[in-house]
CSV table of C-alpha atoms and ligand atoms in Angstrom, one decimal:
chain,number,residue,atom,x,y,z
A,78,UNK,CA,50.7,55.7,30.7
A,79,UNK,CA,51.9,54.6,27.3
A,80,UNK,CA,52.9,56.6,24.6
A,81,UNK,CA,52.1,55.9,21.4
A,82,UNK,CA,54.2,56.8,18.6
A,83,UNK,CA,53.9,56.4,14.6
A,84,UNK,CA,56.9,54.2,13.7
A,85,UNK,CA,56.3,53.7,9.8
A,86,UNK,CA,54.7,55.3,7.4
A,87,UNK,CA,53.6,53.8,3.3
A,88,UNK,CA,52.4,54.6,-0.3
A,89,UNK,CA,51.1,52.7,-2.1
A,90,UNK,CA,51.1,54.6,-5.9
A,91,UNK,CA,48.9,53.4,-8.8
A,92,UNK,CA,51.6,53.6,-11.7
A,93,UNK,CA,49.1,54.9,-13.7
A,94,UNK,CA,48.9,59.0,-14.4
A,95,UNK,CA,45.7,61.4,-16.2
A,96,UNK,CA,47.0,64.6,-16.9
A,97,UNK,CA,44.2,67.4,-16.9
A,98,UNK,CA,45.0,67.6,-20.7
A,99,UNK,CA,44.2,63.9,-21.3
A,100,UNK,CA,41.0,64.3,-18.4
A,101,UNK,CA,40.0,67.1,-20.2
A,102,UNK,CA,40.4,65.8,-23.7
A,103,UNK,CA,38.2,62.6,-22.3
A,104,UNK,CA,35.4,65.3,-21.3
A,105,UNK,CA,35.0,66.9,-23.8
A,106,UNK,CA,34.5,63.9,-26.7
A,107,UNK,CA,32.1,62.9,-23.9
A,108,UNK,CA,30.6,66.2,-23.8
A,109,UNK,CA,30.5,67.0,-27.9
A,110,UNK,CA,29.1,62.9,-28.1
A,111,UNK,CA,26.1,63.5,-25.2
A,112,UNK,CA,25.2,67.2,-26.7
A,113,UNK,CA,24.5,65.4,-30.6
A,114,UNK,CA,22.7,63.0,-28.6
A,115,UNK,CA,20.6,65.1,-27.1
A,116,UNK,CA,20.5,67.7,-29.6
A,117,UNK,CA,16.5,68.0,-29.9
A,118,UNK,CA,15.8,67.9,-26.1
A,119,UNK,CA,18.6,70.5,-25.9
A,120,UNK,CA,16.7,72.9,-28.1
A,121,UNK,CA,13.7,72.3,-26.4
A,122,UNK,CA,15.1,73.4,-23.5
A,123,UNK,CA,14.7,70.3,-21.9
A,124,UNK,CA,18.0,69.3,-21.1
A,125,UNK,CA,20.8,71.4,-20.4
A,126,UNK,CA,24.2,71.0,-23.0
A,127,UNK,CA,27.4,70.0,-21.4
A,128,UNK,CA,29.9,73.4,-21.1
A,129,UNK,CA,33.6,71.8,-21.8
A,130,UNK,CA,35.9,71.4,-19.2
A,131,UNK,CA,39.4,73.2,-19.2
A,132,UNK,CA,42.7,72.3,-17.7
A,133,UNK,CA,43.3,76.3,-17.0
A,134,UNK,CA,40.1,75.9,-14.8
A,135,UNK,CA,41.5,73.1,-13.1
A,136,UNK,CA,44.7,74.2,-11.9
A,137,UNK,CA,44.0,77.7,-10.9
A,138,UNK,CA,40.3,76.5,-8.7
A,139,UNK,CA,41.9,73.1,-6.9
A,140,UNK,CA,46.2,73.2,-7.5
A,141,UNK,CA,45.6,70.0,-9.3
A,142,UNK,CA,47.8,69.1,-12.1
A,143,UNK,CA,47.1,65.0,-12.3
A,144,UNK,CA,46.3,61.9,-10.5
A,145,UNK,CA,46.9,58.4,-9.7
A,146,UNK,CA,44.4,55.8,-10.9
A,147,UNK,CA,43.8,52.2,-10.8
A,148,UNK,CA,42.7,51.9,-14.3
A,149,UNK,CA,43.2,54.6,-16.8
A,150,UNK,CA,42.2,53.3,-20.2
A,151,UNK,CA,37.9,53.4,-18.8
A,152,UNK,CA,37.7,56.8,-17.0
A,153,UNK,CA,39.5,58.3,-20.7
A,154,UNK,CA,37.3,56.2,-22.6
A,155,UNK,CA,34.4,58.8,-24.0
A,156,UNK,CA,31.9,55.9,-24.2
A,157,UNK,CA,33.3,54.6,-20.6
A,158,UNK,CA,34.2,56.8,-18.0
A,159,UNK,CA,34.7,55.2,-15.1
A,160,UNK,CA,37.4,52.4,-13.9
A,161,UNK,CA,37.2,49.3,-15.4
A,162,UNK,CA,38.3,47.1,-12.9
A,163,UNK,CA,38.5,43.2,-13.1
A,164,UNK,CA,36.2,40.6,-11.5
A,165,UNK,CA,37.6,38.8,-8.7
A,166,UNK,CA,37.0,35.8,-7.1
A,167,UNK,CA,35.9,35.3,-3.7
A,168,UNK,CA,38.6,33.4,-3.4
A,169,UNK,CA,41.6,36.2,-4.4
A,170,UNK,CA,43.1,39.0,-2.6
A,171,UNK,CA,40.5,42.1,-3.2
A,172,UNK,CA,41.6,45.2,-4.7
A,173,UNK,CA,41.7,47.0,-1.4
A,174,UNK,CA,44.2,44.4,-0.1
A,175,UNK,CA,45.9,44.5,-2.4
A,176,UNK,CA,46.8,47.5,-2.5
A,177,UNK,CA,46.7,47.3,1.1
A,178,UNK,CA,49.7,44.6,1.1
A,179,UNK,CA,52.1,46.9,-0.4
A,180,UNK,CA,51.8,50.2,1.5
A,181,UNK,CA,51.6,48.3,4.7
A,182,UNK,CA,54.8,46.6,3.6
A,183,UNK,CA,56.9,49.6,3.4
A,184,UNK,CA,55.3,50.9,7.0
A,185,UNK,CA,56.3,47.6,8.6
A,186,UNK,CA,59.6,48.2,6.8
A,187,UNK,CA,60.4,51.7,8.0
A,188,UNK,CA,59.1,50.2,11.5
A,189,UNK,CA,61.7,47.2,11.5
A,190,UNK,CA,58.3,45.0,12.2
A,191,UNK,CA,57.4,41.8,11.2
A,192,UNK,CA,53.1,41.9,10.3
A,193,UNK,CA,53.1,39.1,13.0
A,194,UNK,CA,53.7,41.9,15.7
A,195,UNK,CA,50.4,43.7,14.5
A,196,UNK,CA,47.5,42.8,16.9
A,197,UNK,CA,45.4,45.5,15.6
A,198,UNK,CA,44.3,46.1,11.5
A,199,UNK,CA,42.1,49.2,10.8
A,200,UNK,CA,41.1,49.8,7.6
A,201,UNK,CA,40.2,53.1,7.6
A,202,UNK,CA,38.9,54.6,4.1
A,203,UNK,CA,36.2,56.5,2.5
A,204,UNK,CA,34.8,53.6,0.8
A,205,UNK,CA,34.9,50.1,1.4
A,206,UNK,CA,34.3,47.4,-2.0
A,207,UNK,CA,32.0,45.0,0.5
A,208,UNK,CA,30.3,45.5,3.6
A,209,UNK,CA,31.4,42.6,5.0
A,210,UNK,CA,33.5,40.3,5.5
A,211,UNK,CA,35.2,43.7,6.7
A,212,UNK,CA,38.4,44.8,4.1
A,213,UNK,CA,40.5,45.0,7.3
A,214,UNK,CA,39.9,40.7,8.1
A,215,UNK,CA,41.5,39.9,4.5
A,216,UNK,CA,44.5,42.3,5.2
A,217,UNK,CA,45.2,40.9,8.7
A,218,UNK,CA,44.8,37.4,7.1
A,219,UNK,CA,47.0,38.3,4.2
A,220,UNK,CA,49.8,40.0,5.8
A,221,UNK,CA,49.6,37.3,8.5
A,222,UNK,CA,48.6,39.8,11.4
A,223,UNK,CA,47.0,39.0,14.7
A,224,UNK,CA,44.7,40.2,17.0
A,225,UNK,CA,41.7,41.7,15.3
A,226,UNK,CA,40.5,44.4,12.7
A,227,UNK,CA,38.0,46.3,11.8
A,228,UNK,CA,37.0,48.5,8.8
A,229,UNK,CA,36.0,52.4,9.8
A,230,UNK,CA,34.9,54.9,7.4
A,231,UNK,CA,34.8,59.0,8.2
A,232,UNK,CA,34.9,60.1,4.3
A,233,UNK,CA,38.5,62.0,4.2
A,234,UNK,CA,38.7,61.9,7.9
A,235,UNK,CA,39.0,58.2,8.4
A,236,UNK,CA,42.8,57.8,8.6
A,237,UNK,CA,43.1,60.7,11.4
A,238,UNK,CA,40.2,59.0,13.0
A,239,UNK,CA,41.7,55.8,12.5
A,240,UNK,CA,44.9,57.2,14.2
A,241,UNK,CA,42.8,58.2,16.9
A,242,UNK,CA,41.1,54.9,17.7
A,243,UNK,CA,44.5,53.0,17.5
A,244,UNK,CA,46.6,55.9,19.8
A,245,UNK,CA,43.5,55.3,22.0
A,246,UNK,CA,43.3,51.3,22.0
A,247,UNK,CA,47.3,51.2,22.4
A,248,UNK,CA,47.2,53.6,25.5
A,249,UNK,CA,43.8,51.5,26.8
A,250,UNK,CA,46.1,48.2,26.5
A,251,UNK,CA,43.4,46.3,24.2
A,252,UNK,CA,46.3,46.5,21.6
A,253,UNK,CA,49.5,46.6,21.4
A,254,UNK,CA,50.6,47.5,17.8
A,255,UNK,CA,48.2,48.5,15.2
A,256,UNK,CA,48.4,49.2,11.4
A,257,UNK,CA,45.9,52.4,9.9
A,258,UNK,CA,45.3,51.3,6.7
A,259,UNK,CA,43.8,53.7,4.1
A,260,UNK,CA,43.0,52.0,0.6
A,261,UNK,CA,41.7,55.1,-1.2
A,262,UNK,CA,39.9,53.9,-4.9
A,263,UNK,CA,38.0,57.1,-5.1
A,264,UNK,CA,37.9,57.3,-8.6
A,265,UNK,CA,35.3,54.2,-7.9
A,266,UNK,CA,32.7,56.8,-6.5
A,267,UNK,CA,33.6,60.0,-8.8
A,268,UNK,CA,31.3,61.3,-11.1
A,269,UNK,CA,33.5,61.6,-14.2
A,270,UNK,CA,31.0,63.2,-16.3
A,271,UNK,CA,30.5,65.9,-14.1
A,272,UNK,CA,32.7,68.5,-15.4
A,273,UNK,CA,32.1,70.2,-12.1
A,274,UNK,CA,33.9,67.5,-10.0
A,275,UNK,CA,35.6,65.2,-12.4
A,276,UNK,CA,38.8,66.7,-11.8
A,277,UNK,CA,38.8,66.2,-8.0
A,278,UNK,CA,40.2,62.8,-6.9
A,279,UNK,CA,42.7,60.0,-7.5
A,280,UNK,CA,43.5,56.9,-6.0
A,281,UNK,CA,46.1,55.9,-3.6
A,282,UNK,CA,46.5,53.7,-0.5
A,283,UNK,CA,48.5,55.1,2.6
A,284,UNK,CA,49.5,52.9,6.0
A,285,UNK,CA,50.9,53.7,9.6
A,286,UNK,CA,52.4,51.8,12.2
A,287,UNK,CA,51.6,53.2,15.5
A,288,UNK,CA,53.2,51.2,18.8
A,289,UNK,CA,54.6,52.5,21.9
A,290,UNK,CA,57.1,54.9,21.6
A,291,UNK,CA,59.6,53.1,24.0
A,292,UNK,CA,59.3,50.0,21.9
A,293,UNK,CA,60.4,52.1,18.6
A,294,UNK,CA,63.5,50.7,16.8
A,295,UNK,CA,64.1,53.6,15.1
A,296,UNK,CA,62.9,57.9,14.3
A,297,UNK,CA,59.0,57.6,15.1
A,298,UNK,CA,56.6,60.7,16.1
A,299,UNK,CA,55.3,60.2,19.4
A,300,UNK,CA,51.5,61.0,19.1
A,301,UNK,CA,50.8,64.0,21.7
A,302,UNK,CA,47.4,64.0,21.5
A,303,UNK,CA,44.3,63.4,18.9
A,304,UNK,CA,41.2,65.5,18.5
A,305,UNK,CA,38.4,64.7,16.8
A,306,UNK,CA,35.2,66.4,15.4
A,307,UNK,CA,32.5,66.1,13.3
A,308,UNK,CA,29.0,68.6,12.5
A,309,UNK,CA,26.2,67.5,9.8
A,310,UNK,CA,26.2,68.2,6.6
A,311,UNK,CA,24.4,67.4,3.2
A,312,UNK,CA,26.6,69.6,1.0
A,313,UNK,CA,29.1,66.5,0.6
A,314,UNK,CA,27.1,63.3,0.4
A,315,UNK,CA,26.9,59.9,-1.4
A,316,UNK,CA,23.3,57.6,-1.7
A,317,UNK,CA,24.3,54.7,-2.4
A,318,UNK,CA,23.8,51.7,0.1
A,319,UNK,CA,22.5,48.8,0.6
A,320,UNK,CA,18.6,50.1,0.2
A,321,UNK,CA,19.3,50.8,-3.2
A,322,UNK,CA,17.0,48.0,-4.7
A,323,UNK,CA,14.6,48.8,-2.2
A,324,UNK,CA,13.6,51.9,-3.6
A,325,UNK,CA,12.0,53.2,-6.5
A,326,UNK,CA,14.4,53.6,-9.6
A,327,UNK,CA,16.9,53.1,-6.8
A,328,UNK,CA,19.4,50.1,-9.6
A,329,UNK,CA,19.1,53.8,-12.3
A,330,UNK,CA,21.8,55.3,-13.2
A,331,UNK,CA,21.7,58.3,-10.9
A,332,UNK,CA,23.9,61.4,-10.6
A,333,UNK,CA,23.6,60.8,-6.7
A,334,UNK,CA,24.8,57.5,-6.2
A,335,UNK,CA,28.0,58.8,-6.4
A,336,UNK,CA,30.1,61.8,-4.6
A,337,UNK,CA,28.4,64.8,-5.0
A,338,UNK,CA,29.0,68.5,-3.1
A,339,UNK,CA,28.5,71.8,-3.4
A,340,UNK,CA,31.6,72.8,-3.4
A,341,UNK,CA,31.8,76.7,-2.8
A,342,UNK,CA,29.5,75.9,0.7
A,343,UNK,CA,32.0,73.1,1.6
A,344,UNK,CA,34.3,76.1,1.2
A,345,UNK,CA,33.1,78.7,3.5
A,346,UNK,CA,31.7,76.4,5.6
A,347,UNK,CA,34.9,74.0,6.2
A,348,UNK,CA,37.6,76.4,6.6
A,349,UNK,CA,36.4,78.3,9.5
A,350,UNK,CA,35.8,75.2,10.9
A,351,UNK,CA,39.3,73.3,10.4
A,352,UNK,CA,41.1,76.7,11.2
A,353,UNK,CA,39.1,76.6,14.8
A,354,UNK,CA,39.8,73.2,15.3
A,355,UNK,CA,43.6,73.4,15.0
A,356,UNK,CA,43.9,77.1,16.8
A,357,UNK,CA,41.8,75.1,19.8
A,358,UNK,CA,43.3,71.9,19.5
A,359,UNK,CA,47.1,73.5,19.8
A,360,UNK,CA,45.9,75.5,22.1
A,361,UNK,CA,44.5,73.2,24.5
A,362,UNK,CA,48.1,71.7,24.4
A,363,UNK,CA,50.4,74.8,24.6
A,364,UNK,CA,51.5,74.4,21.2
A,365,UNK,CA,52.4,78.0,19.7
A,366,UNK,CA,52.4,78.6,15.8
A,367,UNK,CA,56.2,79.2,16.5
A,368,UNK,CA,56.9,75.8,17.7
A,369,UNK,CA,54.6,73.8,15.2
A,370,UNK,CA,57.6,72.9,12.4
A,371,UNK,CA,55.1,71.1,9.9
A,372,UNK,CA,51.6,70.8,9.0
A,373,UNK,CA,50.3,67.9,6.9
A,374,UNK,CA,47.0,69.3,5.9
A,375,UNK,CA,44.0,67.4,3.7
A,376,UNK,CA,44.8,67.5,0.1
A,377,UNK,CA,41.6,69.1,-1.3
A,378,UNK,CA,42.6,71.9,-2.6
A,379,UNK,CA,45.5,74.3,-3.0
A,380,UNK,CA,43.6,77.7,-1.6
A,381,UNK,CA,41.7,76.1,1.3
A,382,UNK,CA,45.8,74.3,2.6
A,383,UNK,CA,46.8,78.6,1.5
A,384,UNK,CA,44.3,80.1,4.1
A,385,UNK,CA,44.7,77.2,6.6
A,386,UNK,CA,48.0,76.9,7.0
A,387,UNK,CA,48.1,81.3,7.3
A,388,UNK,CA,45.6,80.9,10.1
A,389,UNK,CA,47.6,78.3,11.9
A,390,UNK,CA,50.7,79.6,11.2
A,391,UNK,CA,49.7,83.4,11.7
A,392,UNK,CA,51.7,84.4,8.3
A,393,UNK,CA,52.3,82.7,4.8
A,394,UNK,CA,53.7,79.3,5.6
A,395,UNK,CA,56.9,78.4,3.7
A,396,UNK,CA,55.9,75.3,1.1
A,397,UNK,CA,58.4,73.3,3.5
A,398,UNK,CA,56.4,74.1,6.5
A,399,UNK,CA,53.2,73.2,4.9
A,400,UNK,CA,53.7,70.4,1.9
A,401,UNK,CA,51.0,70.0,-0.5
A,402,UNK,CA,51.1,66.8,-3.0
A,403,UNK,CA,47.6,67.3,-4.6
A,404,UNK,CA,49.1,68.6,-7.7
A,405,UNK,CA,50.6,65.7,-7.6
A,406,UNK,CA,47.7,62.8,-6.8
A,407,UNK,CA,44.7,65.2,-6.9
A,408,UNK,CA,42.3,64.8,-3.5
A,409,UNK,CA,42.8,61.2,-2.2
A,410,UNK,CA,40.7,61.6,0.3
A,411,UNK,CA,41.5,60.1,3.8
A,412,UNK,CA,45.2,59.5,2.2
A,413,UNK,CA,46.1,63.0,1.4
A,414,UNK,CA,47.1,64.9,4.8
A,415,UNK,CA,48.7,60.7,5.4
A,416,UNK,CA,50.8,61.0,2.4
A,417,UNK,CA,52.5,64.5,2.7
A,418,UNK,CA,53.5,63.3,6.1
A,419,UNK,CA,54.9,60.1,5.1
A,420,UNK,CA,56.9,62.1,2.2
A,421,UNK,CA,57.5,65.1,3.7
A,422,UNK,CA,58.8,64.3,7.3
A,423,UNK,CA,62.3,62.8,7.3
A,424,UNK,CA,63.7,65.9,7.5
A,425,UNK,CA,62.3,66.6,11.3
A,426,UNK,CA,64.8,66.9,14.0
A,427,UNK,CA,63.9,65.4,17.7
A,428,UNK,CA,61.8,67.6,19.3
A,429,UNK,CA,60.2,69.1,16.5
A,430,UNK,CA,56.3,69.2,16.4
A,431,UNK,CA,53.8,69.0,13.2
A,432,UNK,CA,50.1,68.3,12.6
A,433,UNK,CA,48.6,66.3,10.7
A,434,UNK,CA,45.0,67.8,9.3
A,435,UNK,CA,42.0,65.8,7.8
A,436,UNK,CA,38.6,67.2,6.8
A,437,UNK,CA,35.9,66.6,5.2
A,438,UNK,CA,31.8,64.9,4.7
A,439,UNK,CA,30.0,64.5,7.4
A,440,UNK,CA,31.7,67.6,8.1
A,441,UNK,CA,33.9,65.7,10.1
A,442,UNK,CA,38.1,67.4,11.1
A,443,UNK,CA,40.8,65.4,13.1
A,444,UNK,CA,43.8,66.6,14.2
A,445,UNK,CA,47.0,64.6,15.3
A,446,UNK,CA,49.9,66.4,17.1
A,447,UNK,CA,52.9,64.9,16.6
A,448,UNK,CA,56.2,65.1,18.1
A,449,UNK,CA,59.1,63.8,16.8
A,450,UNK,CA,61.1,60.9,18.9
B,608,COA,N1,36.1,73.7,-16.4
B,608,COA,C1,35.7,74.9,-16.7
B,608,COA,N2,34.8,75.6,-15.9
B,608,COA,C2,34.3,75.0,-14.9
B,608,COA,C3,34.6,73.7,-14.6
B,608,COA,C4,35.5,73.0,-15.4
B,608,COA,N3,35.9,71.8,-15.1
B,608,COA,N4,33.9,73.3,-13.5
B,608,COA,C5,33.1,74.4,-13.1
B,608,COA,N5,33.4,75.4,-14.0
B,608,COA,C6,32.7,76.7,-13.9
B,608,COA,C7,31.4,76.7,-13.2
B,608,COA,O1,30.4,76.3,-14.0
B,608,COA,C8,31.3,78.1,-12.7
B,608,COA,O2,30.8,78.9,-13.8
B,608,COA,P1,29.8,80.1,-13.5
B,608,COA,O3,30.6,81.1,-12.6
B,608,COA,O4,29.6,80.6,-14.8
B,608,COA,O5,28.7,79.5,-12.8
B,608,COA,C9,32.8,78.5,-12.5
B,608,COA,O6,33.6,77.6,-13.2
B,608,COA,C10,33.1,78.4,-11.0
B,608,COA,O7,32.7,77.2,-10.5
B,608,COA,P2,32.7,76.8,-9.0
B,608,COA,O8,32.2,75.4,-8.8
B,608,COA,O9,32.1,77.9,-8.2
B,608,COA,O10,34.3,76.8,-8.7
B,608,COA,P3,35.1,76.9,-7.4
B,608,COA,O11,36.0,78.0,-7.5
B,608,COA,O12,34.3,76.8,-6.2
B,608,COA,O13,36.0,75.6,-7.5
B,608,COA,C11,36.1,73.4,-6.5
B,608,COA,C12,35.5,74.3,-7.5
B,608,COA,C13,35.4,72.1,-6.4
B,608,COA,C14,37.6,73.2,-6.9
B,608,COA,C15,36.1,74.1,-5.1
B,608,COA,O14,34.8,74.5,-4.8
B,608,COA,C16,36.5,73.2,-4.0
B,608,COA,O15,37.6,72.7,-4.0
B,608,COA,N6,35.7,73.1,-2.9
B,608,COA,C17,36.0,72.4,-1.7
B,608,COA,C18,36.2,71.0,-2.1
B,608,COA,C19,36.5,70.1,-0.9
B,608,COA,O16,37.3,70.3,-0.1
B,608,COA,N7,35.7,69.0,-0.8
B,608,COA,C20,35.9,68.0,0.0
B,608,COA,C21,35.8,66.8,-0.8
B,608,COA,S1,36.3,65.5,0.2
């Protein structure tokens, strides 16, 4: 049986930072501006003021102190909010490839591999800026990949997911040496004037070369094994699609056509079910807390990675055993458990086992035990 193995890992980094002071700053003019607007209707008792934001509130409920964005200048702008990103041609690299391009660059480059050894693009992400042709087509072509590709989407799961399918494919024989892409623009589908969520997320793009181990050229993690989970939910969700127009008031403005959650239910509900996960996923592979070296959880939020990692670990972790980067690049969705590993692996001896952690909508949890090779 083959053995597949992560070989190479990339970031891609937006070189543009928002503080919490400059997000807050942005939220409040917004706030003060909509509560003159609506001043009467306020009074009335018809529309609720906007409470301002605060950057204490912000660190001490998520661990976040910034974030990476694509475009800064429109989600600060009071009148804006959002990104303002430029109009493309059909006939230009997309956004998503783009940023795709670079971090799969440095993951062929840790991997010694040329893109014209990748026979398998997945394009694993949260959101995708077209439904078709697929994101993962235009990085194969781009990078000059073969094979084939495909886009997948699992909300924060999709890169553990993604990991999964290629770990899976590679041991099948349908590929031979696959790229897991994650292009993470999630400050595209944030809700900005939410002073509830607008702290949350950032944007980043993370990639992985996984092959078989035997064919490494250098340190790799053999993948031990994958498990994946998912359970329904409504207390994450999104509406927008493709029946918007079909719909009454469906082209509106609306508060949820964008991410919305109720965040103290994703909460409770999430970590019993991520801390299960991991204690029966180890398990069911004779992995002991003692002889698990790392754990690259989701970066959601600092408390939920606290209470994780102590039921994994059956103590208080040390912040090397379990890294966090939100503070760093806020929640970046399908990214975040992909980037701590990425930076916070090198340092793993042969023989030494982590897990990597996602979770999520849908709910959906995967788990990747690695070993390193
Ligand atoms: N500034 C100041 N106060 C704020 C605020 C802000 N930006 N946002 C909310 N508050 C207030 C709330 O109105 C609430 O006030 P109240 O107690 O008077 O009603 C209070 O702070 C607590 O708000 P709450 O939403 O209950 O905070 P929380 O402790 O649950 O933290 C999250 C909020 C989002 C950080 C937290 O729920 C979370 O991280 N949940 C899981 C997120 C997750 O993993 N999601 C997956 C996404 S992919």
């Amino acid at each position: 049986m083959v053995q597949p193995a992560i070989t190479g890992s990339g970031v891609f980094t937006p070189p543009e930072v928002i503080t919490n002071d400059e997000l807050v700053a942005a939220y409040n003019a917004h706030a003060e501006t909509f509560n003159a607007a609506h001043a009467g209707a306020i009074e009335a008792g018809e529309t609720e003021a906007k409470a301002p934001s605060s950057s204490e509130f912000i660190l001490s409920a998520s661990g976040i102190e910034r974030r990476h964005v694509m475009n800064k200048a429109g989600v600060l702008d009071p009148e804006v909010m959002h990104p303002l990103l430029r109009q493309r041609s059909d006939d230009e690299p997309g956004i998503m490839a783009e940023m795709a391009l670079d971090a799969c660059g440095k993951a062929l480059a840790q991997a010694g591999r040329e893109a014209g050894e990748i026979d398998l693009v997945i394009c694993a992400a949260s959101n995708h800026e077209r439904p078709y042709p697929a994101v993962a087509i235009e990085i194969q072509q781009l990078l000059g990949a073969g094979g084939f590709a495909f886009d997948m989407n699992v909300a924060c799961s999709s890169a553990t997911f993604g990991i999964q399918a290629s770990a899976d494919m590679i041991r099948a024989g349908s590929a031979r040496r696959a790229l897991v892409v994650s292009p993470e623009i999630c400050s595209g589908h944030l809700e900005w004037r939410d002073r509830d969520c607008h702290f949350i997320f950032g944007d980043v793009c993370t990639a992985l070369v996984i092959e078989p181990a035997e064919e490494a050229k250098g340190a790799h993690f053999r993948i031990l094994s994958t498990r994946c989970a998912t359970q329904y939910s409504n207390n994450i969700r999104n509406n927008n699609g493709f029946l918007r127009r079909t719909r009454p008031g469906g082209m509106e403005d609306r508060r949820d056509m964008l991410f919305m959650q109720e965040g103290r239910k994703v909460f409770k509900e999430v970590l019993p079910l991520v801390s299960a996960h991991i204690a029966a996923h180890m398990q069911e592979e004779g992995v002991s807390a003692e002889a698990l070296r790392r754990l690259w959880l989701h970066q959601a939020n600092k408390t939920m990675n606290d209470f994780i990692g102590r039921k994994v670990m059956g103590r208080v972790p040390e912040p090397a055993e379990q890294p966090n980067i939100l503070q760093d690049y806020a929640n970046t969705s399908s990214a975040g458990s992909i980037i701590a590993f990425a930076q916070h692996s090198d340092d793993l001896r042969p023989g030494d086992k982590g897990l990597i952690c996602s979770f999520g909508a849908g709910y959906s949890v995967g788990s990747v035990l690695v070993e390193r090779g």
